[in-house]
């Protein structure tokens, strides 16, 4: 680059730090304002206008790339957060099973441990954990694991007769299938 072109290029460049706290609309309007100011200062021939249009297009393209990058990063953060939550929940399922067994045996009627168990249930529900433990519903191999098939006069064929171990879902994802006995009907 010749010295004259270098001086001309540096005289039109203004480097301003980009504050990441601004949203994409502010950054775009700031960029347009800078380009508009640059256009008002230079009232020269067509090559300058072409250069300004080229710079504006480059700036808009970079802005669009930045907005897409931010969206990707936010989406990746959400996915990583969901995966971390699911991992913690899956690791807590044996604890939930033990709490359920204690409730069935009458060990969690009152007291501090019952309070802690209730708080844990509330927290897990707040994170979106759903139980799959309803008997009498149609057997669904996506959420049920059939361990036994038995005749049952009260429950129609291919319906869940009894829950042996509850299953759990978070949203549409099955974290653990419910282990069930399936009715054969009469």
mmCIF file of N, CA and C in Angstrom, residues 62-120:
data_model
loop_
_atom_site.group_PDB
_atom_site.id
_atom_site.type_symbol
_atom_site.label_atom_id
_atom_site.label_comp_id
_atom_site.label_asym_id
_atom_site.label_seq_id
_atom_site.Cartn_x
_atom_site.Cartn_y
_atom_site.Cartn_z
ATOM 1 N N UNK A 62 -20.978 -8.097 8.577
ATOM 2 C CA UNK A 62 -20.342 -8.434 9.854
ATOM 3 C C UNK A 62 -21.351 -8.378 10.996
ATOM 4 N N UNK A 63 -22.234 -7.391 10.921
ATOM 5 C CA UNK A 63 -23.270 -7.282 11.950
ATOM 6 C C UNK A 63 -24.174 -8.510 11.932
ATOM 7 N N UNK A 64 -24.569 -8.952 10.764
ATOM 8 C CA UNK A 64 -25.419 -10.140 10.652
ATOM 9 C C UNK A 64 -24.687 -11.380 11.165
ATOM 10 N N UNK A 65 -23.401 -11.503 10.852
ATOM 11 C CA UNK A 65 -22.606 -12.620 11.353
ATOM 12 C C UNK A 65 -22.543 -12.592 12.879
ATOM 13 N N UNK A 66 -22.397 -11.403 13.446
ATOM 14 C CA UNK A 66 -22.330 -11.267 14.902
ATOM 15 C C UNK A 66 -23.654 -11.675 15.552
ATOM 16 N N UNK A 67 -24.759 -11.231 14.974
ATOM 17 C CA UNK A 67 -26.072 -11.578 15.509
ATOM 18 C C UNK A 67 -26.276 -13.085 15.443
ATOM 19 N N UNK A 68 -25.910 -13.709 14.329
ATOM 20 C CA UNK A 68 -26.036 -15.164 14.201
ATOM 21 C C UNK A 68 -25.131 -15.880 15.204
ATOM 22 N N UNK A 69 -23.933 -15.368 15.404
ATOM 23 C CA UNK A 69 -23.011 -15.951 16.375
ATOM 24 C C UNK A 69 -23.613 -15.895 17.786
ATOM 25 N N UNK A 70 -24.175 -14.741 18.147
ATOM 26 C CA UNK A 70 -24.797 -14.607 19.473
ATOM 27 C C UNK A 70 -25.945 -15.586 19.651
ATOM 28 N N UNK A 71 -26.755 -15.751 18.635
ATOM 29 C CA UNK A 71 -27.868 -16.701 18.711
ATOM 30 C C UNK A 71 -27.355 -18.127 18.901
ATOM 31 N N UNK A 72 -26.298 -18.485 18.142
ATOM 32 C CA UNK A 72 -25.724 -19.826 18.280
ATOM 33 C C UNK A 72 -25.178 -20.050 19.678
ATOM 34 N N UNK A 73 -24.471 -19.050 20.204
ATOM 35 C CA UNK A 73 -23.899 -19.168 21.544
ATOM 36 C C UNK A 73 -25.001 -19.306 22.586
ATOM 37 N N UNK A 74 -26.044 -18.508 22.473
ATOM 38 C CA UNK A 74 -27.162 -18.600 23.423
ATOM 39 C C UNK A 74 -27.859 -19.953 23.324
ATOM 40 N N UNK A 75 -28.050 -20.453 22.100
ATOM 41 C CA UNK A 75 -28.669 -21.761 21.912
ATOM 42 C C UNK A 75 -27.780 -22.856 22.512
ATOM 43 N N UNK A 76 -26.468 -22.778 22.277
ATOM 44 C CA UNK A 76 -25.542 -23.765 22.831
ATOM 45 C C UNK A 76 -25.521 -23.714 24.356
ATOM 46 N N UNK A 77 -25.620 -22.515 24.925
ATOM 47 C CA UNK A 77 -25.686 -22.390 26.386
ATOM 48 C C UNK A 77 -26.943 -23.051 26.928
ATOM 49 N N UNK A 78 -28.066 -22.839 26.255
ATOM 50 C CA UNK A 78 -29.326 -23.451 26.694
ATOM 51 C C UNK A 78 -29.238 -24.975 26.634
ATOM 52 N N UNK A 79 -28.641 -25.498 25.568
ATOM 53 C CA UNK A 79 -28.493 -26.952 25.433
ATOM 54 C C UNK A 79 -27.576 -27.495 26.522
ATOM 55 N N UNK A 80 -26.467 -26.807 26.783
ATOM 56 C CA UNK A 80 -25.543 -27.247 27.830
ATOM 57 C C UNK A 80 -26.216 -27.196 29.197
ATOM 58 N N UNK A 81 -27.020 -26.182 29.431
ATOM 59 C CA UNK A 81 -27.743 -26.059 30.707
ATOM 60 C C UNK A 81 -28.725 -27.217 30.872
ATOM 61 N N UNK A 82 -29.503 -27.503 29.832
ATOM 62 C CA UNK A 82 -30.465 -28.607 29.887
ATOM 63 C C UNK A 82 -29.762 -29.940 30.106
ATOM 64 N N UNK A 83 -28.641 -30.153 29.428
ATOM 65 C CA UNK A 83 -27.892 -31.404 29.607
ATOM 66 C C UNK A 83 -27.363 -31.525 31.025
ATOM 67 N N UNK A 84 -26.905 -30.429 31.614
ATOM 68 C CA UNK A 84 -26.407 -30.457 32.985
ATOM 69 C C UNK A 84 -27.534 -30.765 33.965
ATOM 70 N N UNK A 85 -28.695 -30.149 33.762
ATOM 71 C CA UNK A 85 -29.846 -30.399 34.630
ATOM 72 C C UNK A 85 -30.261 -31.864 34.531
ATOM 73 N N UNK A 86 -30.336 -32.391 33.322
ATOM 74 C CA UNK A 86 -30.731 -33.782 33.142
ATOM 75 C C UNK A 86 -29.729 -34.729 33.782
ATOM 76 N N UNK A 87 -28.467 -34.412 33.682
ATOM 77 C CA UNK A 87 -27.431 -35.247 34.296
ATOM 78 C C UNK A 87 -27.590 -35.288 35.812
ATOM 79 N N UNK A 88 -27.833 -34.137 36.417
ATOM 80 C CA UNK A 88 -28.022 -34.084 37.871
ATOM 81 C C UNK A 88 -29.269 -34.864 38.264
ATOM 82 N N UNK A 89 -30.348 -34.683 37.517
ATOM 83 C CA UNK A 89 -31.598 -35.379 37.837
ATOM 84 C C UNK A 89 -31.400 -36.893 37.730
ATOM 85 N N UNK A 90 -30.756 -37.358 36.671
ATOM 86 C CA UNK A 90 -30.531 -38.792 36.503
ATOM 87 C C UNK A 90 -29.716 -39.346 37.670
ATOM 88 N N UNK A 91 -28.746 -38.594 38.149
ATOM 89 C CA UNK A 91 -27.937 -39.046 39.281
ATOM 90 C C UNK A 91 -28.719 -39.026 40.593
ATOM 91 N N UNK A 92 -29.779 -38.217 40.669
ATOM 92 C CA UNK A 92 -30.599 -38.165 41.881
ATOM 93 C C UNK A 92 -31.740 -39.187 41.890
ATOM 94 N N UNK A 93 -31.988 -39.866 40.786
ATOM 95 C CA UNK A 93 -33.106 -40.806 40.722
ATOM 96 C C UNK A 93 -33.004 -41.930 41.760
ATOM 97 N N UNK A 94 -31.833 -42.492 42.042
ATOM 98 C CA UNK A 94 -31.773 -43.501 43.121
ATOM 99 C C UNK A 94 -32.169 -42.927 44.487
ATOM 100 N N UNK A 95 -31.850 -41.673 44.731
ATOM 101 C CA UNK A 95 -32.253 -41.026 45.985
ATOM 102 C C UNK A 95 -33.768 -40.888 46.026
ATOM 103 N N UNK A 96 -34.366 -40.497 44.909
ATOM 104 C CA UNK A 96 -35.822 -40.375 44.821
ATOM 105 C C UNK A 96 -36.474 -41.739 45.045
ATOM 106 N N UNK A 97 -35.873 -42.802 44.496
ATOM 107 C CA UNK A 97 -36.401 -44.155 44.714
ATOM 108 C C UNK A 97 -36.368 -44.519 46.197
ATOM 109 N N UNK A 98 -35.279 -44.181 46.880
ATOM 110 C CA UNK A 98 -35.170 -44.472 48.314
ATOM 111 C C UNK A 98 -36.203 -43.683 49.111
ATOM 112 N N UNK A 99 -36.427 -42.436 48.733
ATOM 113 C CA UNK A 99 -37.437 -41.617 49.414
ATOM 114 C C UNK A 99 -38.826 -42.216 49.202
ATOM 115 N N UNK A 100 -39.116 -42.653 47.970
ATOM 116 C CA UNK A 100 -40.404 -43.285 47.692
ATOM 117 C C UNK A 100 -40.584 -44.560 48.523
ATOM 118 N N UNK A 101 -39.534 -45.359 48.630
ATOM 119 C CA UNK A 101 -39.615 -46.594 49.430
ATOM 120 C C UNK A 101 -39.867 -46.262 50.900
ATOM 121 N N UNK A 102 -39.208 -45.215 51.409
ATOM 122 C CA UNK A 102 -39.411 -44.811 52.798
ATOM 123 C C UNK A 102 -40.850 -44.331 53.013
ATOM 124 N N UNK A 103 -41.420 -43.619 52.031
ATOM 125 C CA UNK A 103 -42.813 -43.173 52.131
ATOM 126 C C UNK A 103 -43.759 -44.371 52.158
ATOM 127 N N UNK A 104 -43.506 -45.362 51.320
ATOM 128 C CA UNK A 104 -44.371 -46.535 51.262
ATOM 129 C C UNK A 104 -44.349 -47.331 52.560
ATOM 130 N N UNK A 105 -43.220 -47.293 53.262
ATOM 131 C CA UNK A 105 -43.095 -48.017 54.527
ATOM 132 C C UNK A 105 -43.513 -47.175 55.729
ATOM 133 N N UNK A 106 -43.947 -45.943 55.490
ATOM 134 C CA UNK A 106 -44.425 -45.088 56.571
ATOM 135 C C UNK A 106 -43.327 -44.392 57.352
ATOM 136 N N UNK A 107 -42.109 -44.384 56.823
ATOM 137 C CA UNK A 107 -40.990 -43.752 57.519
ATOM 138 C C UNK A 107 -40.945 -42.234 57.333
ATOM 139 N N UNK A 108 -41.697 -41.706 56.403
ATOM 140 C CA UNK A 108 -41.651 -40.262 56.114
ATOM 141 C C UNK A 108 -42.988 -39.585 56.409
ATOM 142 N N UNK A 109 -43.546 -39.859 57.554
ATOM 143 C CA UNK A 109 -44.816 -39.245 57.910
ATOM 144 C C UNK A 109 -44.583 -37.834 58.431
ATOM 145 N N UNK A 110 -43.742 -37.694 59.407
ATOM 146 C CA UNK A 110 -43.411 -36.400 59.998
ATOM 147 C C UNK A 110 -41.912 -36.333 60.232
ATOM 148 N N UNK A 111 -41.480 -35.155 60.651
ATOM 149 C CA UNK A 111 -40.094 -34.994 61.043
ATOM 150 C C UNK A 111 -39.278 -34.235 60.025
ATOM 151 N N UNK A 112 -38.029 -33.999 60.372
ATOM 152 C CA UNK A 112 -37.168 -33.190 59.502
ATOM 153 C C UNK A 112 -36.837 -33.888 58.180
ATOM 154 N N UNK A 113 -36.697 -35.203 58.199
ATOM 155 C CA UNK A 113 -36.369 -35.898 56.957
ATOM 156 C C UNK A 113 -37.535 -35.833 55.972
ATOM 157 N N UNK A 114 -38.769 -35.880 56.475
ATOM 158 C CA UNK A 114 -39.945 -35.746 55.612
ATOM 159 C C UNK A 114 -39.968 -34.366 54.959
ATOM 160 N N UNK A 115 -39.595 -33.361 55.731
ATOM 161 C CA UNK A 115 -39.538 -31.999 55.195
ATOM 162 C C UNK A 115 -38.479 -31.882 54.095
ATOM 163 N N UNK A 116 -37.333 -32.488 54.324
ATOM 164 C CA UNK A 116 -36.253 -32.461 53.320
ATOM 165 C C UNK A 116 -36.697 -33.202 52.053
ATOM 166 N N UNK A 117 -37.343 -34.347 52.227
ATOM 167 C CA UNK A 117 -37.822 -35.110 51.074
ATOM 168 C C UNK A 117 -38.841 -34.303 50.272
ATOM 169 N N UNK A 118 -39.729 -33.602 50.953
ATOM 170 C CA UNK A 118 -40.722 -32.770 50.264
ATOM 171 C C UNK A 118 -40.058 -31.622 49.513
ATOM 172 N N UNK A 119 -39.041 -31.032 50.106
ATOM 173 C CA UNK A 119 -38.317 -29.946 49.434
ATOM 174 C C UNK A 119 -37.606 -30.463 48.193
ATOM 175 N N UNK A 120 -37.000 -31.651 48.299
ATOM 176 C CA UNK A 120 -36.330 -32.237 47.132
ATOM 177 C C UNK A 120 -37.335 -32.486 46.012
#
